[in-house]
Amino acid sequence: MTNPDSTTQDLKLKTQNPSQGNLLGLLTFAFYILFTLLPDSNSAMVQWPWVLFWQVGLLCPMLWLLGLLWQQRLMWLGNKLDWMVGLLVVSLLISTTFAQFPNQARWYSWAAFGFLAALYTLNTWLSTPQRRFWLLTAQGYLSLALIVVSLVLWSSQVLVPELAQLQGFQQLGIRLPFDFSNIALRNGFPIGHQNYVAGYLILTLPLLLGLGILQIGWQRWVWWLGVGLGLIVLYTTSSRGGWLGVFLLGLMGVAVLLWRSPLPRRWVGTIGITAAVLLVLMALANNRLRSLLLGVTTGQIGGELAYRLITMTTGWGMGLSHLFSGVGPGGVLPLFQQYRPAWAGREAELHYQLHSTPAQVWAELGLWSVAIGAGTIALLLSLTIRWLRSPHTDAPTPPVLIGCLLAALLAYGVFSLTDYQLDNFCISGTIVIYLAVLAVEFRGQGIGQEAEGRGQRAEGGGDREGRGDEGENPLPTPHSPLPTPHSPLPTSKFLIPHPFPSLIGFGILLAVAIWLVPIHRAWLSSSQGFAALSRNDFTTFIQRLRQSYDLVPWEPYYPYQLGWNAGNLSLQMTDPKQRQTLVQGGIQWLQRGIQASPQQEFGHSNLAWLLVNRDPGAASQSFARSVQLVPAKRGVFYGLGLSLLAQKQTDLAVAAMTLEVLRDPLFITSPVWQLPDLQPLYEPVTRQVEARYTALLEKAQNAGPLSDQLHQSRGGIRWWLGNLPAARADFDRQGTSVSRLVLDLAEGKAVQAQVEQMTASIATLQATTGAPLAIAAWLDPARRQNWLQQAWIVANHSVPAPETLQQLMETMARSTTFDQWLKQNAPSSKTRRERLGFGVLNRHTDGPAPVDFLTTIDNVPMTTWFANQLLPSFLYAPELDQVLQTDRDVLLQKVLDFSSQRDSSRKPLGGSLP
């Protein structure tokens, strides 16, 4: 007989530390904590050495799983959930097998298998209510830590510096609001993006609320304080999807109160209305959320949905073209631009994920995603209904917590329609924890489970080392009003009672580890190379990245960085021989990058710019491929025109540059047209641009976005060319107050009263353009410096450099008319457009962000203040891009026909990097 007192004492010791006795489990949770709280973890995960850390973190649950298999103690999820997991595994294997980029598919599938291993190991380990409650409590404290870290980092690195800068602007006479429409001001700490933080909060706020309901004393106030701080963090993220999730959680909370709460319905209604009013007031206090609400009420939300419409359309095309297997895990990045619609304009030019979980899994897995998604949702819904109908008087885990987990998953499921976040360690880890707890709870609803559990305990009760605290009914944890739960669930035997499954698993794990070794060696070598590059040690950089390429030739990031850095360095060389060698090496490396990833515009465009002076015919072909991938990319049609001009194809060059100006009218104001080679093209290009706008207007409807855009653009072109009466006809039809004001100035009309009114509106935060302030600087020479400074602050959110301000004042002083200043005397600036987010989008953040080889020469006043007012370059104009696509296709066909007539037996470019 067992001594009851000793058994009780032993149980108390065990329940004090439910994590005891599992080193791999502790390591898994440690890595999970690390990548939850690590600043900018989403970017750090694709940077050395953090990429190795999360790989080891995923290896831990796999080893844990194999250990359970070896001991024949692995527990099934039950309730047919294992069939869904099996279907997912099969789909990943099939998609990886048929993927166009199989190595990327293996990399992402490996990560997915790691999370599946964590699901099964947790499902086995969470065999007692103490462990489940301990894990959920630990998850709650981790969520509290993230909320505190998020607030501290955002306040110190964003809020305080921005408020100080705004205070400085106010001393210069400009009052600007804290603007959440600026993505840099939104709270993405510590994960790295505001939507990721919002998604995490949608998952964890219900848990904090549930723990606050269950706990008593100071602990309850800690959890509820966490809920309040979490809502503040959610506000600072300015995430529209996040607030949608909170609204759904509120609706579910009111529904539960109406269903189960003993409170009078009047009180419940009052609580619901109060909560809704508070949420709406918080949303209205945020200018980004306020604009969304106003857009919904007015029906003008097209621009807000454009980004995700493009990505979902792209994903739909991917899955539709590979119905059986999808493009494979990780295939979205290298194939995105191939399936991106031509009407997308300059929006969403490149992405590694589709900002919608259904779109992402459809693109990667094809029809398998439909079966898995629909089956899992139906199964979980059925199990939830069964759980709601079952009595919970002696439930193993408090029903409040289970209800909170279900509500969190439901709200996050709706939120996931607008974003894809499963590549974040902390979010996927939270979902795995919730699913593991729910699997155990749902499995405990079966009739006869308790008796079966007692029988199996009697059969195997002596296995204390393997099963820990599975032998007795546990006592309630201290300071917790938990009821005495059921006995622990039985541990089922594995189907094949011999070591072969675990041995096969170890063999597969070893094979994968061998495959991963060169990938991590390449990552380490490239990190050393980029460190050398930062020290201007270009020779070491070449050696290290060449080694990375040799180890992983299927990864385009390394040859792209080699090619771009060689070409970039060549621009700084004065020695023709050194410059020639670098250009040759850059061309070779970019060609290798294109071989590894042929559907990315970056490689084709940069290769074309390196070829344009060496081999214009080859440059034309590369520019043509860039146009096919991203038709509205600024500068590509211009580059195509230069390459055709070098081949004496003047008519084709004019057609190419006409398409550049039609999509980017502001380009016509660039001083680049004053260069000797381009001066002869200026008149035919402007003539064709105006004629094409007129022809398109004849076909367009009299009213609508396309007609408005065409009138505004044609009016700007006519004004720039000096045809003021024709410009007036367009601007009266569709113009801005600023465009009509500039036209009045050109016609010699008095505009002082209008300018004063518009500058007053800026002072009261009713306008956001600095153009009226620039006009005021022209009209008021005595205060010109102050007006120009304020205009620059409004436009750029920064104080102008002294030399820039001096140039603006000097050029304005020597101009006799405002038109003359804008068109003839305006200062210019040379810039090269940066590839923002290049590292994050390519899932490597060790190296520098490239800038285009094209040096743009901009008219400073036009690009700073009058671009959107007079000659708008639309980020997203689907109707315009659709009508221009016909012109693009015709031109590209002519270019390809011309190229095919040339001698195709060109020798490959020789040379190599030094």
PDB file of C-alpha atoms in Angstrom, residues 202 205 231 234 241-251 279 411:
ATOM      1  CA  ILE A 202      -5.276  39.484 -30.678  1.00  0.00           C
ATOM      2  CA  LEU A 205      -5.299  39.586 -24.808  1.00  0.00           C
ATOM      3  CA  LEU A 231      -4.993  47.833 -25.693  1.00  0.00           C
ATOM      4  CA  LEU A 234      -2.677  47.901 -29.992  1.00  0.00           C
ATOM      5  CA  GLY A 241      -6.867  44.430 -38.783  1.00  0.00           C
ATOM      6  CA  GLY A 242      -5.973  44.517 -35.102  1.00  0.00           C
ATOM      7  CA  TRP A 243      -8.928  46.730 -34.262  1.00  0.00           C
ATOM      8  CA  LEU A 244     -11.172  44.485 -36.320  1.00  0.00           C
ATOM      9  CA  GLY A 245      -9.988  41.599 -34.162  1.00  0.00           C
ATOM     10  CA  VAL A 246     -10.654  43.523 -30.946  1.00  0.00           C
ATOM     11  CA  PHE A 247     -14.129  44.410 -32.182  1.00  0.00           C
ATOM     12  CA  LEU A 248     -14.843  40.727 -32.851  1.00  0.00           C
ATOM     13  CA  LEU A 249     -13.558  39.802 -29.408  1.00  0.00           C
ATOM     14  CA  GLY A 250     -15.895  42.390 -27.912  1.00  0.00           C
ATOM     15  CA  LEU A 251     -18.854  40.963 -29.819  1.00  0.00           C
ATOM     16  CA  LEU A 279     -13.295  51.433 -28.949  1.00  0.00           C
ATOM     17  CA  ALA A 411     -10.582  36.432 -33.788  1.00  0.00           C
TER      18      ALA A 411
END
